[in-house]
Structure formats: structure tokens, C-alpha cells
Amino acid sequence: LSHLYLAKEMIEQKLFLSTSLKSSKISNIVILSSYLPAKYSNENIFHHYNKTHYPFFLPGTYGIAKQSSIRTGRILNQKYTNINVHSVHPGFASTELGINRNGLFIEKYGAKFFWYIISYFVRVKTMEEAASTSIYCLLSDDAGGGFYQNNKRSEWPKTSDNVNENNNKEDIRRKDEKCWNQSMTLIDEIKRDIWKIKMKEGRKDKKEEEAEE
């Protein structure tokens, strides 16, 4: 949500070159996704509602976030001109994510075991290789919006997101708009909560100042 809010605000405040000047230049926005978690995302699979401490299960919370970023990215791409939004799957790259985030014991050693096993089945990329598709989408004048992996455009992870005889553009757009509207509602709620906290802190500071006087 924070990245969506940042991109939306930057576009509307005309902070991108393509939106601040009368120019035909296109600004590129890259949203990091993940192919398999997005493809198999399902809120009924290992979906935990505990916001302060949740297990790192790929099809659950993580996958839902990645698929949501794809849906809101498509709306972002349609909603504003001179903007190309790219959803990027960097590939399998061994990082510290899930290892050193002070999570559950099973997460830390489970992540290490995961990378050890998966390296026997797929090629695990270096950090530089994993970043190459994002850099390509950011710097290329030829890449249009869409889903990218291995420096080229690819189909959307979920089969239902690709236009064919079973899926039409209107159905896909309705799903995307529903996700967009829910995201905007959540952002507004967070902004209201932050405003309430600031107001409460302001009143507290004022009382302390009056007490000192």
C-alpha cells in the first residue's frame, strides 16, 4: 500500500518528468511481484489476520500482496497518461528475507532450508541478475507496461488475468477496480488514523506546555 500511495501521489503532484512537463517522454514505474506466489495466491491458504506477527507462507499473505500489486498496477497504468507500470518477477534470488527479520524460529531456519533445497531444482540468481529485469524496465524506451521476467514481457501469473476465450478485458478490469477501491479505502483509513494520532499528540504537547507555564 505504501508504494502504491507513493506512486499515486508522485504522479498527481506531477513529480515525474513525463507529468511535470509537456513532453512525450514516458516515465517507467517498476513494481516488484513474484510469479508463483501471485499465481497461487489465495486468502484461504495460510492467511493469518494477526498483523503484528504472521508466518511467511507464500500463497497466503505474501501471495495476496503480490497479486494485489499487479492489479493496482494495471489500474495505475490505465488511469494516468505518460506512465508505464511494469510488474516484475526478479526470479529466485537468495536474500536475507525471512532469515534476519526477527521472525519465528521456524521461519529463520525454514528459509535457509528452503534455499538449500530449491538450489537443486532451479538456478538461484545473484543479486545483480535478479535486479536486471527491473533495470531493463526502468531504462528501456521500448518496454510497455505489463508483466516482465528475465528481461522480457511475459503472461500475467494468474490464468484468469490473461485475455482469452474464457476471460475478457471487462471481467479483468472489474476485478482490478475492486482491488484498487479496497486499497484506496485502506489508505484513507490509515491516513485518518495517522491524523488522529498526530492530533492526540498535539493536544498532549499543548497540555504539557500549559502545565510548565
Short mmCIF file of N, CA and C in Angstrom, two decimals, residues 37-137:
data_model
loop_
_atom_site.label_atom_id
_atom_site.label_comp_id
_atom_site.label_asym_id
_atom_site.label_seq_id
_atom_site.Cartn_x
_atom_site.Cartn_y
_atom_site.Cartn_z
N PRO A 37 3.94 -17.05 -6.14
CA PRO A 37 3.04 -16.60 -5.05
C PRO A 37 1.83 -15.85 -5.57
N ALA A 38 2.02 -15.00 -6.62
CA ALA A 38 0.89 -14.27 -7.20
C ALA A 38 -0.06 -15.23 -7.91
N LYS A 39 0.51 -16.19 -8.62
CA LYS A 39 -0.31 -17.14 -9.39
C LYS A 39 -1.21 -17.97 -8.49
N TYR A 40 -0.66 -18.41 -7.36
CA TYR A 40 -1.42 -19.30 -6.48
C TYR A 40 -1.95 -18.60 -5.23
N SER A 41 -1.94 -17.28 -5.24
CA SER A 41 -2.43 -16.53 -4.07
C SER A 41 -3.88 -16.88 -3.79
N ASN A 42 -4.15 -17.09 -2.51
CA ASN A 42 -5.49 -17.49 -2.10
C ASN A 42 -5.66 -17.12 -0.63
N GLU A 43 -6.64 -16.29 -0.33
CA GLU A 43 -6.81 -15.82 1.05
C GLU A 43 -7.22 -16.93 2.01
N ASN A 44 -7.58 -18.09 1.47
CA ASN A 44 -7.99 -19.19 2.33
C ASN A 44 -6.82 -20.12 2.69
N ILE A 45 -5.62 -19.85 2.11
CA ILE A 45 -4.47 -20.70 2.36
C ILE A 45 -3.49 -20.00 3.30
N PHE A 46 -3.37 -20.48 4.52
CA PHE A 46 -2.41 -19.95 5.48
C PHE A 46 -2.52 -18.43 5.61
N HIS A 47 -3.73 -17.91 5.55
CA HIS A 47 -3.89 -16.45 5.63
C HIS A 47 -4.12 -16.07 7.08
N HIS A 48 -3.16 -15.39 7.68
CA HIS A 48 -3.25 -15.02 9.08
C HIS A 48 -3.62 -13.55 9.22
N TYR A 49 -4.53 -13.27 10.11
CA TYR A 49 -5.01 -11.90 10.29
C TYR A 49 -4.27 -11.17 11.42
N ASN A 50 -3.32 -11.86 12.05
CA ASN A 50 -2.51 -11.21 13.07
C ASN A 50 -1.52 -10.28 12.39
N LYS A 51 -1.75 -8.97 12.49
CA LYS A 51 -0.97 -8.00 11.73
C LYS A 51 0.42 -7.77 12.31
N THR A 52 0.64 -8.19 13.54
CA THR A 52 1.93 -7.90 14.17
C THR A 52 2.92 -9.06 14.02
N HIS A 53 2.41 -10.24 13.76
CA HIS A 53 3.31 -11.39 13.68
C HIS A 53 2.63 -12.48 12.84
N TYR A 54 3.05 -12.62 11.60
CA TYR A 54 2.42 -13.62 10.75
C TYR A 54 3.47 -14.50 10.09
N PRO A 55 3.20 -15.79 9.94
CA PRO A 55 4.15 -16.68 9.28
C PRO A 55 4.32 -16.30 7.81
N PHE A 56 5.50 -16.56 7.28
CA PHE A 56 5.83 -16.15 5.91
C PHE A 56 5.44 -17.26 4.93
N PHE A 57 4.13 -17.51 4.79
CA PHE A 57 3.66 -18.51 3.85
C PHE A 57 3.40 -17.86 2.49
N LEU A 58 4.00 -18.42 1.44
CA LEU A 58 3.97 -17.76 0.13
C LEU A 58 2.59 -17.62 -0.49
N PRO A 59 1.72 -18.65 -0.48
CA PRO A 59 0.43 -18.45 -1.15
C PRO A 59 -0.53 -17.57 -0.37
N GLY A 60 -0.26 -17.38 0.91
CA GLY A 60 -1.18 -16.62 1.76
C GLY A 60 -0.96 -15.13 1.70
N THR A 61 -0.57 -14.55 2.82
CA THR A 61 -0.42 -13.10 2.92
C THR A 61 0.52 -12.55 1.86
N TYR A 62 1.66 -13.21 1.68
CA TYR A 62 2.66 -12.75 0.72
C TYR A 62 2.11 -12.78 -0.71
N GLY A 63 1.51 -13.88 -1.09
CA GLY A 63 0.97 -14.02 -2.44
C GLY A 63 -0.15 -13.03 -2.72
N ILE A 64 -1.01 -12.80 -1.72
CA ILE A 64 -2.11 -11.84 -1.88
C ILE A 64 -1.56 -10.45 -2.12
N ALA A 65 -0.51 -10.09 -1.38
CA ALA A 65 0.11 -8.76 -1.56
C ALA A 65 0.70 -8.62 -2.94
N LYS A 66 1.35 -9.68 -3.45
CA LYS A 66 1.96 -9.62 -4.78
C LYS A 66 0.91 -9.55 -5.89
N GLN A 67 -0.17 -10.30 -5.76
CA GLN A 67 -1.23 -10.25 -6.75
C GLN A 67 -1.97 -8.92 -6.69
N SER A 68 -2.15 -8.38 -5.49
CA SER A 68 -2.80 -7.07 -5.35
C SER A 68 -1.97 -5.98 -6.00
N SER A 69 -0.64 -6.07 -5.88
CA SER A 69 0.22 -5.06 -6.50
C SER A 69 0.12 -5.12 -8.02
N ILE A 70 -0.12 -6.31 -8.56
CA ILE A 70 -0.31 -6.45 -10.01
C ILE A 70 -1.61 -5.79 -10.43
N ARG A 71 -2.69 -6.05 -9.69
CA ARG A 71 -4.00 -5.49 -10.03
C ARG A 71 -4.00 -3.97 -9.93
N THR A 72 -3.48 -3.44 -8.84
CA THR A 72 -3.47 -1.98 -8.68
C THR A 72 -2.50 -1.33 -9.66
N GLY A 73 -1.44 -2.05 -10.02
CA GLY A 73 -0.50 -1.53 -11.02
C GLY A 73 -1.14 -1.39 -12.38
N ARG A 74 -2.01 -2.33 -12.73
CA ARG A 74 -2.70 -2.24 -14.03
C ARG A 74 -3.64 -1.03 -14.07
N ILE A 75 -4.34 -0.79 -12.96
CA ILE A 75 -5.23 0.38 -12.89
C ILE A 75 -4.41 1.67 -12.94
N LEU A 76 -3.29 1.68 -12.24
CA LEU A 76 -2.39 2.84 -12.25
C LEU A 76 -1.94 3.13 -13.67
N ASN A 77 -1.65 2.08 -14.42
CA ASN A 77 -1.20 2.23 -15.81
C ASN A 77 -2.30 2.78 -16.71
N GLN A 78 -3.55 2.39 -16.43
CA GLN A 78 -4.68 2.84 -17.25
C GLN A 78 -5.16 4.23 -16.85
N LYS A 79 -4.97 4.56 -15.59
CA LYS A 79 -5.56 5.78 -15.03
C LYS A 79 -4.80 7.04 -15.42
N TYR A 80 -3.49 6.91 -15.62
CA TYR A 80 -2.66 8.09 -15.88
C TYR A 80 -1.93 7.98 -17.21
N THR A 81 -1.74 9.12 -17.86
CA THR A 81 -1.05 9.15 -19.15
C THR A 81 0.45 9.32 -18.95
N ASN A 82 1.22 8.96 -19.97
CA ASN A 82 2.68 9.09 -19.96
C ASN A 82 3.35 8.30 -18.84
N ILE A 83 2.68 7.23 -18.42
CA ILE A 83 3.22 6.36 -17.37
C ILE A 83 3.15 4.91 -17.85
N ASN A 84 4.25 4.18 -17.71
CA ASN A 84 4.25 2.74 -17.94
C ASN A 84 4.53 2.04 -16.62
N VAL A 85 3.62 1.18 -16.19
CA VAL A 85 3.80 0.45 -14.94
C VAL A 85 4.17 -1.00 -15.28
N HIS A 86 5.30 -1.43 -14.77
CA HIS A 86 5.80 -2.78 -15.02
C HIS A 86 5.76 -3.59 -13.73
N SER A 87 5.09 -4.73 -13.76
CA SER A 87 5.16 -5.67 -12.64
C SER A 87 6.28 -6.65 -12.97
N VAL A 88 7.26 -6.77 -12.08
CA VAL A 88 8.47 -7.53 -12.38
C VAL A 88 8.65 -8.70 -11.42
N HIS A 89 8.92 -9.86 -12.02
CA HIS A 89 9.32 -11.04 -11.23
C HIS A 89 10.84 -11.15 -11.35
N PRO A 90 11.58 -10.89 -10.25
CA PRO A 90 13.04 -10.89 -10.34
C PRO A 90 13.65 -12.28 -10.47
N GLY A 91 12.88 -13.32 -10.14
CA GLY A 91 13.41 -14.68 -10.16
C GLY A 91 13.81 -15.12 -8.76
N PHE A 92 14.35 -16.30 -8.66
CA PHE A 92 14.79 -16.83 -7.38
C PHE A 92 16.15 -16.25 -7.03
N ALA A 93 16.18 -15.44 -5.99
CA ALA A 93 17.42 -14.84 -5.53
C ALA A 93 17.54 -15.04 -4.03
N SER A 94 18.62 -15.61 -3.60
CA SER A 94 18.80 -15.88 -2.17
C SER A 94 19.15 -14.59 -1.44
N THR A 95 18.25 -14.15 -0.58
CA THR A 95 18.46 -12.93 0.20
C THR A 95 18.27 -13.24 1.69
N GLU A 96 18.37 -12.21 2.50
CA GLU A 96 18.18 -12.37 3.94
C GLU A 96 16.70 -12.30 4.33
N LEU A 97 15.81 -12.09 3.35
CA LEU A 97 14.38 -12.01 3.64
C LEU A 97 13.90 -13.31 4.27
N GLY A 98 13.26 -13.20 5.40
CA GLY A 98 12.76 -14.38 6.09
C GLY A 98 13.77 -15.02 7.02
N ILE A 99 15.03 -14.53 6.98
CA ILE A 99 16.07 -15.11 7.82
C ILE A 99 16.40 -14.19 9.00
N ASN A 100 16.68 -12.92 8.68
CA ASN A 100 17.07 -11.97 9.73
C ASN A 100 16.03 -10.89 9.94
N ARG A 101 14.77 -11.27 10.07
CA ARG A 101 13.72 -10.28 10.31
C ARG A 101 13.05 -10.47 11.67
N ASN A 102 13.77 -11.17 12.56
CA ASN A 102 13.28 -11.40 13.92
C ASN A 102 11.92 -12.10 13.94
N GLY A 103 11.76 -13.02 13.00
CA GLY A 103 10.50 -13.75 12.93
C GLY A 103 10.53 -15.01 13.78
N LEU A 104 9.63 -15.92 13.49
CA LEU A 104 9.56 -17.16 14.24
C LEU A 104 10.79 -18.02 13.99
N PHE A 105 11.11 -18.89 14.93
CA PHE A 105 12.26 -19.79 14.80
C PHE A 105 12.16 -20.62 13.53
N ILE A 106 10.94 -21.10 13.24
CA ILE A 106 10.74 -21.95 12.07
C ILE A 106 10.97 -21.17 10.78
N GLU A 107 10.69 -19.86 10.81
CA GLU A 107 10.91 -19.04 9.62
C GLU A 107 12.39 -18.94 9.28
N LYS A 108 13.18 -18.63 10.30
CA LYS A 108 14.62 -18.41 10.09
C LYS A 108 15.29 -19.64 9.49
N TYR A 109 15.10 -20.78 10.13
CA TYR A 109 15.77 -21.99 9.66
C TYR A 109 15.00 -22.64 8.52
N GLY A 110 13.71 -22.36 8.45
CA GLY A 110 12.93 -22.86 7.32
C GLY A 110 13.35 -22.18 6.02
N ALA A 111 13.65 -20.87 6.09
CA ALA A 111 14.10 -20.13 4.91
C ALA A 111 15.45 -20.65 4.43
N LYS A 112 16.36 -20.91 5.36
CA LYS A 112 17.67 -21.45 4.99
C LYS A 112 17.53 -22.82 4.32
N PHE A 113 16.66 -23.65 4.88
CA PHE A 113 16.43 -24.98 4.32
C PHE A 113 15.79 -24.87 2.94
N PHE A 114 14.86 -23.89 2.80
CA PHE A 114 14.17 -23.67 1.52
C PHE A 114 15.18 -23.39 0.41
N TRP A 115 16.10 -22.44 0.66
CA TRP A 115 17.07 -22.07 -0.37
C TRP A 115 18.04 -23.22 -0.66
N TYR A 116 18.36 -24.00 0.35
CA TYR A 116 19.26 -25.13 0.17
C TYR A 116 18.62 -26.16 -0.77
N ILE A 117 17.34 -26.46 -0.53
CA ILE A 117 16.64 -27.45 -1.35
C ILE A 117 16.37 -26.94 -2.76
N ILE A 118 15.89 -25.69 -2.85
CA ILE A 118 15.46 -25.18 -4.16
C ILE A 118 16.63 -25.01 -5.12
N SER A 119 17.85 -24.81 -4.58
CA SER A 119 19.02 -24.64 -5.43
C SER A 119 19.33 -25.89 -6.25
N TYR A 120 18.77 -27.04 -5.84
CA TYR A 120 18.97 -28.28 -6.58
C TYR A 120 18.01 -28.41 -7.77
N PHE A 121 16.96 -27.57 -7.78
CA PHE A 121 15.94 -27.69 -8.82
C PHE A 121 15.91 -26.52 -9.79
N VAL A 122 16.23 -25.33 -9.31
CA VAL A 122 16.23 -24.15 -10.17
C VAL A 122 17.53 -23.38 -9.96
N ARG A 123 17.85 -22.54 -10.92
CA ARG A 123 19.05 -21.72 -10.79
C ARG A 123 18.73 -20.51 -9.91
N VAL A 124 19.43 -20.39 -8.82
CA VAL A 124 19.25 -19.25 -7.92
C VAL A 124 20.12 -18.11 -8.43
N LYS A 125 19.52 -16.96 -8.66
CA LYS A 125 20.22 -15.82 -9.25
C LYS A 125 21.06 -15.07 -8.21
N THR A 126 22.07 -14.37 -8.74
CA THR A 126 22.80 -13.43 -7.89
C THR A 126 21.92 -12.19 -7.73
N MET A 127 22.28 -11.31 -6.82
CA MET A 127 21.50 -10.09 -6.62
C MET A 127 21.51 -9.23 -7.88
N GLU A 128 22.67 -9.18 -8.56
CA GLU A 128 22.77 -8.38 -9.78
C GLU A 128 21.87 -8.93 -10.88
N GLU A 129 21.84 -10.26 -11.01
CA GLU A 129 20.99 -10.88 -12.02
C GLU A 129 19.51 -10.67 -11.70
N ALA A 130 19.17 -10.74 -10.43
CA ALA A 130 17.78 -10.55 -10.01
C ALA A 130 17.31 -9.13 -10.28
N ALA A 131 18.24 -8.17 -10.22
CA ALA A 131 17.89 -6.76 -10.43
C ALA A 131 17.83 -6.37 -11.90
N SER A 132 18.32 -7.24 -12.79
CA SER A 132 18.48 -6.85 -14.20
C SER A 132 17.15 -6.54 -14.90
N THR A 133 16.09 -7.28 -14.59
CA THR A 133 14.80 -7.03 -15.26
C THR A 133 14.20 -5.70 -14.80
N SER A 134 14.34 -5.39 -13.53
CA SER A 134 13.86 -4.10 -13.03
C SER A 134 14.59 -2.95 -13.71
N ILE A 135 15.91 -3.08 -13.86
CA ILE A 135 16.71 -2.04 -14.50
C ILE A 135 16.33 -1.90 -15.97
N TYR A 136 16.11 -3.04 -16.62
CA TYR A 136 15.69 -3.03 -18.03
C TYR A 136 14.38 -2.26 -18.19
N CYS A 137 13.40 -2.55 -17.34
CA CYS A 137 12.09 -1.89 -17.45
C CYS A 137 12.19 -0.39 -17.13
#
